Coordinates of N, CA, C and O in Angstrom, one line a residue:
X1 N 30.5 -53.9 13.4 CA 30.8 -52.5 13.5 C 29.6 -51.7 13.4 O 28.7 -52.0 12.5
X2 N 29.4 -50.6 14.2 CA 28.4 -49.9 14.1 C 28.4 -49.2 12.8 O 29.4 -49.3 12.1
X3 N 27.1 -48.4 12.3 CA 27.2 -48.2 11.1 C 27.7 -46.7 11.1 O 27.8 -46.1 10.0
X4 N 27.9 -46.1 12.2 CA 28.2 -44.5 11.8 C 30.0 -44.2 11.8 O 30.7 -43.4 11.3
X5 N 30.5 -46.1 13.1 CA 31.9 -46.0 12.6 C 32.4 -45.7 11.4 O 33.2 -44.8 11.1
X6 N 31.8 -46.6 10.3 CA 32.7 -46.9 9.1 C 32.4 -46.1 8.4 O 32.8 -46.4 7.3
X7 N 31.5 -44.8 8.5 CA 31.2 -43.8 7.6 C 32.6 -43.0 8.6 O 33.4 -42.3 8.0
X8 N 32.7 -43.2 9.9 CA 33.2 -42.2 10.4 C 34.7 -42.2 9.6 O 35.2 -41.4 8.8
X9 N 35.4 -43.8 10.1 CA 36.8 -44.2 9.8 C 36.9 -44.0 8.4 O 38.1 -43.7 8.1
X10 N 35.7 -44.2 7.0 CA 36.2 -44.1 6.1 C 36.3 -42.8 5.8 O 37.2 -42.5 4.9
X11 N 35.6 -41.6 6.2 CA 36.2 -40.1 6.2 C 37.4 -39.7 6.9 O 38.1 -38.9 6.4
X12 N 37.5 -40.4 8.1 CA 39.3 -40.1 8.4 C 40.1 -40.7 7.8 O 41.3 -40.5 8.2
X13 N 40.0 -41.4 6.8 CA 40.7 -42.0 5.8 C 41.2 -41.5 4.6 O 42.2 -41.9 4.0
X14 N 40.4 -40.7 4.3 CA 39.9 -40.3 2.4 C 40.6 -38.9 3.4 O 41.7 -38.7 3.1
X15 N 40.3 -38.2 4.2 CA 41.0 -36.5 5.3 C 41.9 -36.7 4.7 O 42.2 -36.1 3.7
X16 N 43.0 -38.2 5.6 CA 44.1 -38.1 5.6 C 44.7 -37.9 4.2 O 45.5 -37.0 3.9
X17 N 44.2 -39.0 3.4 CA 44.7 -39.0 1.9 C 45.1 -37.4 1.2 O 46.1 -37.1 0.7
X18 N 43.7 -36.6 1.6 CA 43.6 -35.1 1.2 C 44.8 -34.3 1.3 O 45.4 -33.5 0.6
X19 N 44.8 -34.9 2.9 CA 46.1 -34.1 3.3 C 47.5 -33.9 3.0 O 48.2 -32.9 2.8
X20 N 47.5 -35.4 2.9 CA 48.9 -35.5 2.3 C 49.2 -35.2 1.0 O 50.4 -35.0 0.6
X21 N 47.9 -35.0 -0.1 CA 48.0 -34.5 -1.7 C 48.0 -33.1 -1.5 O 48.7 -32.7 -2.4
X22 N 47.3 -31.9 -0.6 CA 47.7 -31.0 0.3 C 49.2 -30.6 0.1 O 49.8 -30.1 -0.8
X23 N 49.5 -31.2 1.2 CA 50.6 -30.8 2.0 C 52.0 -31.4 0.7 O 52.9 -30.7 0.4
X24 N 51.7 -32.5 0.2 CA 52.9 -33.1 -0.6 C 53.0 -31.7 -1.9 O 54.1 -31.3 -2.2
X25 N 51.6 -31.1 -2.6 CA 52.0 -30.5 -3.6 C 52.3 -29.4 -3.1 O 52.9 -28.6 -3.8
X26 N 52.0 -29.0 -2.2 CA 52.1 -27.5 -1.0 C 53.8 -27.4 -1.3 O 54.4 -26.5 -1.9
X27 N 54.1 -28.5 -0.6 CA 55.9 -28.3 -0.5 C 56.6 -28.8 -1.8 O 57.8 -29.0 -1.5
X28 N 56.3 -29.2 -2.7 CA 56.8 -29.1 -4.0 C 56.4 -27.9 -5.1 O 57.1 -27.6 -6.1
X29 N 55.1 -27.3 -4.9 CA 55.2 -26.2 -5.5 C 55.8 -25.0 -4.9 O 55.7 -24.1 -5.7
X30 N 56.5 -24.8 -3.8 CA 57.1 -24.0 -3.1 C 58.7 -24.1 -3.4 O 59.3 -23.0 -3.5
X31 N 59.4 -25.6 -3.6 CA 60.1 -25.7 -3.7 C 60.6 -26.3 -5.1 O 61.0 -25.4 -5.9
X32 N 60.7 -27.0 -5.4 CA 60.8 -27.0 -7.2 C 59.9 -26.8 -8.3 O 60.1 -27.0 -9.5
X33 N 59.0 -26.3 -7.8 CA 57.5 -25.8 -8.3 C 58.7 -24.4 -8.3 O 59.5 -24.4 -9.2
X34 N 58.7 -23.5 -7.5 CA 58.9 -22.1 -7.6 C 58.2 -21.3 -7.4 O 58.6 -20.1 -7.5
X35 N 56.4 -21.7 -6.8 CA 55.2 -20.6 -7.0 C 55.4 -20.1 -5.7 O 56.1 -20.8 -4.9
X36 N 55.0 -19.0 -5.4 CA 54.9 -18.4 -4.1 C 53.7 -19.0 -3.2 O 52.9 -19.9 -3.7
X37 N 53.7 -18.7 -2.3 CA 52.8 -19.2 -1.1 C 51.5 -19.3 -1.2 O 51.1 -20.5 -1.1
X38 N 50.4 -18.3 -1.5 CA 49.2 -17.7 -1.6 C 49.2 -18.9 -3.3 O 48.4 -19.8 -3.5
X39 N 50.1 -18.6 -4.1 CA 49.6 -19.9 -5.2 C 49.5 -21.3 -5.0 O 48.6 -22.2 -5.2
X40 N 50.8 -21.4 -4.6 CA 50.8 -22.7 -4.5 C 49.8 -23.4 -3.4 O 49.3 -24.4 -3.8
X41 N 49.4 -22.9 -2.1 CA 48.0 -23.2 -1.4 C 47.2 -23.4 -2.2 O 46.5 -24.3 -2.4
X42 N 47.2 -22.1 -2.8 CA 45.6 -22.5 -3.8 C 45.9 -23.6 -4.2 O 45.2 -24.5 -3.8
X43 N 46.9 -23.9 -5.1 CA 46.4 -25.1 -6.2 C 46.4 -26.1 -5.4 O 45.8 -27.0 -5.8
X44 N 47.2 -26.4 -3.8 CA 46.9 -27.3 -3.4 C 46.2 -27.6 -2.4 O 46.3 -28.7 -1.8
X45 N 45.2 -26.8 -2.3 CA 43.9 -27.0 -1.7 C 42.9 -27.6 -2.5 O 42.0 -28.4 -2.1
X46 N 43.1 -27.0 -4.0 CA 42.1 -27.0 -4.7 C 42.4 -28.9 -5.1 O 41.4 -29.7 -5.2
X47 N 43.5 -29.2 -5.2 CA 44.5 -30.8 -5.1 C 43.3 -31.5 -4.2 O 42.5 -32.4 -4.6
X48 N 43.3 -30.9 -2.6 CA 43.7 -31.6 -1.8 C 41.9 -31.8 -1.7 O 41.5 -32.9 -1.1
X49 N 41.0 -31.0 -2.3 CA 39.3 -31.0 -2.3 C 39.1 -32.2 -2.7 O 38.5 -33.1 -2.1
X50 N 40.0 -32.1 -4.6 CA 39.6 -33.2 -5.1 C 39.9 -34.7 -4.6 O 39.1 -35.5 -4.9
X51 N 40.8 -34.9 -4.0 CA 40.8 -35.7 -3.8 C 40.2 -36.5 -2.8 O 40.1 -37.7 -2.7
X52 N 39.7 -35.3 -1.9 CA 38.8 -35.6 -0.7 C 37.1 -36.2 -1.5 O 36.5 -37.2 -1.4
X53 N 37.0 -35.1 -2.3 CA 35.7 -35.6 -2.9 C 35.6 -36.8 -3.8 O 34.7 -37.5 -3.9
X54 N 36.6 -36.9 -4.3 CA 36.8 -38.4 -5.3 C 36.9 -39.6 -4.2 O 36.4 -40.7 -4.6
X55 N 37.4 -39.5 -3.0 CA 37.6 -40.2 -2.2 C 36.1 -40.5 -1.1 O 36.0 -41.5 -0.4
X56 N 35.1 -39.5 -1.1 CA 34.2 -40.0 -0.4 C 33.4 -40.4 -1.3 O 32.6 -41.3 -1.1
X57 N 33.5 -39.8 -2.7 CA 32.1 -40.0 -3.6 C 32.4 -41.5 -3.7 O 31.5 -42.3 -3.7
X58 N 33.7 -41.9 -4.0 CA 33.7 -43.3 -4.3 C 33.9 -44.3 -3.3 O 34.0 -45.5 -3.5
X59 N 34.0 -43.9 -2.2 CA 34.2 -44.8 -1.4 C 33.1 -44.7 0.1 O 32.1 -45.3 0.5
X60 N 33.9 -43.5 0.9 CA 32.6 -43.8 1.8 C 31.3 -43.1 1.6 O 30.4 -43.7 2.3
X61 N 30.8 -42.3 1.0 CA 29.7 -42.1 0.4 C 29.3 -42.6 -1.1 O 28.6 -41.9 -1.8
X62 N 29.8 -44.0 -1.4 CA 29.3 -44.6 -2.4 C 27.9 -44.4 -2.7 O 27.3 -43.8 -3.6
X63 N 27.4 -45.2 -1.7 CA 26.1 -45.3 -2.0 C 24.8 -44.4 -2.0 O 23.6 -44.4 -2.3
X64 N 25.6 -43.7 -1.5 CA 24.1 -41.8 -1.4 C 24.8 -40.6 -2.3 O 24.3 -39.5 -2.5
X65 N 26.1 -41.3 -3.0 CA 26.5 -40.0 -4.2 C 25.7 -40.3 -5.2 O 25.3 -39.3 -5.8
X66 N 25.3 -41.2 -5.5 CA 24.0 -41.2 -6.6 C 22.8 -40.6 -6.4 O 21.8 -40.9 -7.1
X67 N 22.8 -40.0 -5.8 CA 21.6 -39.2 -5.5 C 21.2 -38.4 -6.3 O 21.8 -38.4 -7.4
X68 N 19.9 -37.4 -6.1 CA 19.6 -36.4 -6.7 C 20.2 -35.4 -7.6 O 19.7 -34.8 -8.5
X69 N 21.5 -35.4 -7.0 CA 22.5 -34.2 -7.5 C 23.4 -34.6 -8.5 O 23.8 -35.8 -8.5
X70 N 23.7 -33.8 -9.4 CA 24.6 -33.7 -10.4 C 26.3 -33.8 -9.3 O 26.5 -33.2 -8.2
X71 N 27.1 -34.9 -10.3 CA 28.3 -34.7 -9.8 C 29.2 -33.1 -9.5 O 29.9 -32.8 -8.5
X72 N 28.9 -32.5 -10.6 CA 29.2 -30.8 -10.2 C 28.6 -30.6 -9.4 O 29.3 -30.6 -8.4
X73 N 27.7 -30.3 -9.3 CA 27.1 -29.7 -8.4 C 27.7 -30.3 -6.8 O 28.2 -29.6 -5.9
X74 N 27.6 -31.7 -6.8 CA 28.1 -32.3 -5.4 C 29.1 -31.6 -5.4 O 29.0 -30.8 -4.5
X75 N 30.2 -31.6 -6.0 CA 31.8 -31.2 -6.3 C 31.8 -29.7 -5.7 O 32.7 -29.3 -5.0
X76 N 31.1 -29.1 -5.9 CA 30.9 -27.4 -6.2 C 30.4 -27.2 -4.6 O 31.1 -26.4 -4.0
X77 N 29.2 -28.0 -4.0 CA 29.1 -27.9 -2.6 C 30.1 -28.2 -1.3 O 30.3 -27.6 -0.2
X78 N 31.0 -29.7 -2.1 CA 31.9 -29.8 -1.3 C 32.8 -29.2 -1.4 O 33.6 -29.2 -0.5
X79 N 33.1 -28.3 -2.4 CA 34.2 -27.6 -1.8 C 33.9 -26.0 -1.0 O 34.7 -25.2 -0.4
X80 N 33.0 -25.9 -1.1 CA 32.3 -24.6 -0.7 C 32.4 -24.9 0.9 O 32.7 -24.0 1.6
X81 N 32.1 -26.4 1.7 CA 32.1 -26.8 2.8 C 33.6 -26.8 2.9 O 33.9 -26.0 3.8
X82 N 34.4 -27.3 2.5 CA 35.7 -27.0 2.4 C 36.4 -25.7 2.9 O 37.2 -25.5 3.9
X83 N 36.0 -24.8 2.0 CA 36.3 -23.7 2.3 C 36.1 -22.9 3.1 O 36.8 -22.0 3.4
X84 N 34.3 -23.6 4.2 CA 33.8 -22.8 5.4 C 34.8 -23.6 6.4 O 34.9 -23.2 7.5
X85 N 35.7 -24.6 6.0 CA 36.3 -25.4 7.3 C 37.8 -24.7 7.2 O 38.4 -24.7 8.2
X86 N 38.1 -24.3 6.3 CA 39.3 -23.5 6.4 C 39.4 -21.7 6.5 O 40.4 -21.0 6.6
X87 N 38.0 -21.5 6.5 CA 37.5 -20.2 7.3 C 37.3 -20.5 8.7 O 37.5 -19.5 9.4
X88 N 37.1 -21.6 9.4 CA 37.2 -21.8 10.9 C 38.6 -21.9 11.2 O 38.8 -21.2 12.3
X89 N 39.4 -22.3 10.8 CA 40.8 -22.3 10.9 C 41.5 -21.1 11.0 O 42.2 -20.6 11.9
X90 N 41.1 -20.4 9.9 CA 41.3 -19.0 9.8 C 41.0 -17.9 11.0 O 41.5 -16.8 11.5
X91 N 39.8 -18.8 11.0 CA 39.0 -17.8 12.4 C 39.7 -18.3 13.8 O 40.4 -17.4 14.2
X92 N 39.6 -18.9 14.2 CA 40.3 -19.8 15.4 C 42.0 -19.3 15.6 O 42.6 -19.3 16.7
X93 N 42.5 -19.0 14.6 CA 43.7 -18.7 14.2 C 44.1 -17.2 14.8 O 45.1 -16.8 15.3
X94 N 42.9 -16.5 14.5 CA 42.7 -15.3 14.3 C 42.2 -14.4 15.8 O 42.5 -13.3 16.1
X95 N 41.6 -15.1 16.3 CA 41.1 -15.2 17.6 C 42.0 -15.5 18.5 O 41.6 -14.9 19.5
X96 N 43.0 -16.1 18.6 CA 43.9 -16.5 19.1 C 45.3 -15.2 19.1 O 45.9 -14.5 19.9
X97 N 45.4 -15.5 18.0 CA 47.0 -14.3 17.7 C 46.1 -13.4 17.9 O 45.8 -13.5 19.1
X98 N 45.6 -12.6 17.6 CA 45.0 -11.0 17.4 C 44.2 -10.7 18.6 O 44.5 -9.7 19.3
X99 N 43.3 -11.4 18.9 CA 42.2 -11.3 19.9 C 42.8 -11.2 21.6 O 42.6 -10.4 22.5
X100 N 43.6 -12.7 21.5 CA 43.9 -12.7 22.4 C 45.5 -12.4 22.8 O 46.1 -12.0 23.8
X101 N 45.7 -12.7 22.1 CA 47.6 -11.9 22.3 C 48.4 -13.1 22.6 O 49.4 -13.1 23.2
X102 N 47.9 -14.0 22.3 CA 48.9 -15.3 22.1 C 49.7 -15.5 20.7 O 49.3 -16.2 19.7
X103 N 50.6 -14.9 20.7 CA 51.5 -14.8 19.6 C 52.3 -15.5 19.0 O 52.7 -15.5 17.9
X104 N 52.3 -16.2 20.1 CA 54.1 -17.5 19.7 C 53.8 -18.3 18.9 O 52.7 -18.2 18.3
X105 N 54.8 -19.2 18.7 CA 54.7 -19.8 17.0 C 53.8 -21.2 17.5 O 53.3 -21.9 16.6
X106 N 53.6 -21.5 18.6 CA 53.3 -22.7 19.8 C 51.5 -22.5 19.7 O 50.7 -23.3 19.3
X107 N 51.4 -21.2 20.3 CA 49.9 -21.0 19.9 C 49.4 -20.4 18.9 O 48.3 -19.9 19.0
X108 N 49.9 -20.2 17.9 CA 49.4 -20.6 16.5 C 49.4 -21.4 16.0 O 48.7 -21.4 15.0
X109 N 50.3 -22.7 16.3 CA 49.6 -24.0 16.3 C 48.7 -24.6 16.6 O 47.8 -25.0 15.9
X110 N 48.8 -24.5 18.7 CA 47.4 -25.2 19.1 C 46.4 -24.4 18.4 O 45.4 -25.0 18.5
X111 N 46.2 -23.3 17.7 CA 44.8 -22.6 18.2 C 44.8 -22.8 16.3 O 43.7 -22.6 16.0
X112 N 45.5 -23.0 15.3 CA 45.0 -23.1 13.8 C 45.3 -24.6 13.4 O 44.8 -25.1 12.4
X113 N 46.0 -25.0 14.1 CA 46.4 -26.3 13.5 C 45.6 -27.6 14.5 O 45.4 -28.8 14.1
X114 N 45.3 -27.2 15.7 CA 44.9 -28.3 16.7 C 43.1 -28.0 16.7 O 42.3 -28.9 16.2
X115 N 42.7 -26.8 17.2 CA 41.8 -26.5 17.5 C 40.8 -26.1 16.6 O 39.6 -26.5 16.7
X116 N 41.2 -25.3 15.7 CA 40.8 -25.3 14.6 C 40.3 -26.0 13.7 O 39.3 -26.1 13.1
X117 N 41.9 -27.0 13.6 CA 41.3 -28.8 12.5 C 40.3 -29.4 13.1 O 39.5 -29.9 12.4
X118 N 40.3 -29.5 14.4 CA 39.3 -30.1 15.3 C 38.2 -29.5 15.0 O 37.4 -30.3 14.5
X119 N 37.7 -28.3 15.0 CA 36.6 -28.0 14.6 C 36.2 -27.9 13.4 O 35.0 -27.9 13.0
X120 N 37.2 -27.8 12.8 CA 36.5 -27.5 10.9 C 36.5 -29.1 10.8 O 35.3 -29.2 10.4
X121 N 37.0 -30.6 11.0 CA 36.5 -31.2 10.6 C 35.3 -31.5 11.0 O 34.6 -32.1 10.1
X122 N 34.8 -31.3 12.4 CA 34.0 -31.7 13.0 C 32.7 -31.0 11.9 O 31.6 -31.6 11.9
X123 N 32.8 -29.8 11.2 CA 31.7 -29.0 10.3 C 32.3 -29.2 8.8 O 31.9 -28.5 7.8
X124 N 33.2 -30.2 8.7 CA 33.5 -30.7 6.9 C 32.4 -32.2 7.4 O 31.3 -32.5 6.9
X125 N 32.8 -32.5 8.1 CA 31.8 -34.2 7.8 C 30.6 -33.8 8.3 O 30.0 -34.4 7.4
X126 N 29.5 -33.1 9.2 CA 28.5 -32.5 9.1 C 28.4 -32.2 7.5 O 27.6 -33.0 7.0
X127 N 28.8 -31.3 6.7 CA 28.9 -30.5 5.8 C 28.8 -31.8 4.5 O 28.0 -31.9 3.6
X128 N 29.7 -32.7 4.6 CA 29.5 -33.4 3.8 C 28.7 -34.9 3.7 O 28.6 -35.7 2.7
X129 N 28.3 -35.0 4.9 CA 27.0 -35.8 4.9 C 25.8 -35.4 4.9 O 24.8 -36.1 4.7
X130 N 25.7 -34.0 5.2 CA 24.3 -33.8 5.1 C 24.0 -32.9 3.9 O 22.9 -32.8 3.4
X131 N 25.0 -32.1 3.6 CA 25.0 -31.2 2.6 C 25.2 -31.5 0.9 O 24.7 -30.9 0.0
X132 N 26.0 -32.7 1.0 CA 27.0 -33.3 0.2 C 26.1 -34.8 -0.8 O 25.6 -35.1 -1.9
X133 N 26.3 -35.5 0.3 CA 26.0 -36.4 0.2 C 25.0 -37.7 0.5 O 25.2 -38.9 0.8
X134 N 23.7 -36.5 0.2 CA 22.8 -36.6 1.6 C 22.2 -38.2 -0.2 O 22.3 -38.2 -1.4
X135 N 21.6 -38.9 0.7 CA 20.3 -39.6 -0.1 C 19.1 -38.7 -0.2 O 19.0 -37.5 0.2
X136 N 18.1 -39.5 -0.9 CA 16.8 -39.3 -1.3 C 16.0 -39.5 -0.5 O 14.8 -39.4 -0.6
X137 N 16.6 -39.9 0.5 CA 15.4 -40.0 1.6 C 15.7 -39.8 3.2 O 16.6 -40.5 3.7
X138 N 15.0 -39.1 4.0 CA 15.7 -38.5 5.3 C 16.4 -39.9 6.1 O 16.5 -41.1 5.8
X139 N 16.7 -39.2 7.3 CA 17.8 -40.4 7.9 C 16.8 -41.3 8.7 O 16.7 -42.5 8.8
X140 N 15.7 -40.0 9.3 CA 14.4 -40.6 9.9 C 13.8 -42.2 9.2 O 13.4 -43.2 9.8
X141 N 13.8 -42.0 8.0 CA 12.6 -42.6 6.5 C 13.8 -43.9 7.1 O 13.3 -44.8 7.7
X142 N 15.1 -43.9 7.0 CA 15.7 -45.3 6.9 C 15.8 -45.9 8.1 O 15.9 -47.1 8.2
X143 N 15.6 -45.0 9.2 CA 15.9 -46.0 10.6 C 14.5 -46.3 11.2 O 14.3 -46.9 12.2
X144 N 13.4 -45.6 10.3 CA 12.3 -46.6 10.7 C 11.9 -48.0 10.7 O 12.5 -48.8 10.1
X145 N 10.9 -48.2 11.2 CA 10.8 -49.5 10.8 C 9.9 -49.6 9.4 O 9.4 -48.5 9.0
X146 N 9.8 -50.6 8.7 CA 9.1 -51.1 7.7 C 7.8 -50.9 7.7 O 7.2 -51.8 8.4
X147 N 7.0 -50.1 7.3 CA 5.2 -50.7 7.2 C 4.8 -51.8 6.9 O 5.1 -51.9 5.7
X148 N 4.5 -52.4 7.1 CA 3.3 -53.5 7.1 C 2.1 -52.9 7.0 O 1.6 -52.0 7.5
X149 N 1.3 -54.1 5.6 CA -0.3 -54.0 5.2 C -1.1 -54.9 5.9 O -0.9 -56.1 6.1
X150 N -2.2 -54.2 6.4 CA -2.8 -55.1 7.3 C -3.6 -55.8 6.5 O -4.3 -55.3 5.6
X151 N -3.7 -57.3 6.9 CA -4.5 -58.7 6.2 C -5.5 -58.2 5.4 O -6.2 -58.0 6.4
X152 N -6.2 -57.9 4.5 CA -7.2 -58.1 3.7 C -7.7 -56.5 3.7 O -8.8 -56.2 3.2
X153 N -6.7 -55.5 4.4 CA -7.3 -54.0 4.1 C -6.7 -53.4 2.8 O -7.4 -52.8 1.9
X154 N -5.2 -53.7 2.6 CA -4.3 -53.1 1.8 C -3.9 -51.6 2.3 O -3.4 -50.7 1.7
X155 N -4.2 -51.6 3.5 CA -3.8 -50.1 4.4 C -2.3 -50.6 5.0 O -2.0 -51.7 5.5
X156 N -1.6 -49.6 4.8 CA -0.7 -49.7 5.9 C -0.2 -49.7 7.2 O 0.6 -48.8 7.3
X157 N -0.3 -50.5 8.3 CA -0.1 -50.5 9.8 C 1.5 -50.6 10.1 O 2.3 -51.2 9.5
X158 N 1.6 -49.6 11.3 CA 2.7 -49.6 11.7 C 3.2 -51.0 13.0 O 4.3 -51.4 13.3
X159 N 2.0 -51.5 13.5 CA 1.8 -52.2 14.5 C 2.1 -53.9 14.2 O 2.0 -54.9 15.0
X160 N 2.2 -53.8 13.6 CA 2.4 -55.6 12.5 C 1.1 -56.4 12.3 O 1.1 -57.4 11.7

């Protein structure tokens, strides 16, 4: 498997999980929860971060959440990228009903739920590989090749 699949598939994985902790506390705090709309999103956005970030820190960005950064701090960035992806949604949404006078309940779908998820994920996984959960060392530094010391200088050659 190539190596940017399984970073890719394990982020559509840990999405999906989000979503559903989202969407599942979304419609229970609405409904035997009792909170109104504007709350109950919040808290289950705020649900749906964590679990996205528990879910890449530990799994598909295992190995570069050790990095540099304090766990807060990662936590505090990813959801900040979070939030710029649900400001695209917003925007896309907004552009659509308002801008363009596509009103119906059909294109406020395609244009906040299709087009929009489409593009806010496409700038959450940007956001959280390079923002998030970057290593200690550029992507350049890892797909180079190895230095080699040449015989009896102790210099380093790129040439073998």
């Amino acid at each position: 498997m190539r190596p940017g699949t399984r970073e890719l598939l394990g982020f559509a994985a840990v999405g999906v999980c989000a979503y559903a902790a989202d969407l599942g506390l979304f419609l229970w705090l609405r409904g035997p929860g009792g909170l109104g709309p504007m709350t109950a999103k919040t808290l289950s956005f705020a649900a749906g971060c964590t679990v996205a970030y528990a879910g890449n820190a530990l799994g598909t960005y295992r190995r570069a959440a050790g990095g540099h950064a304090s766990r807060l701090r990662q936590y505090a960035v990813f959801c900040a990228v979070n939030v710029a992806g649900a400001l695209v949604q917003l925007a896309c949404l907004a552009v659509s009903h308002y801008g363009l006078g596509l009103t119906s309940r059909r294109a406020d779908t395609v244009s906040g739920a299709i087009v929009g998820m489409a593009l806010a994920t496409v700038l959450r996984f940007w956001g959280t590989r390079t923002l998030v959960f970057r290593s200690g060392t550029t992507r350049a530094a890892q797909d180079a090749p190895a230095a080699r010391t040449a015989p009896g200088t102790g210099q380093a050659t790129w040439t073998g």
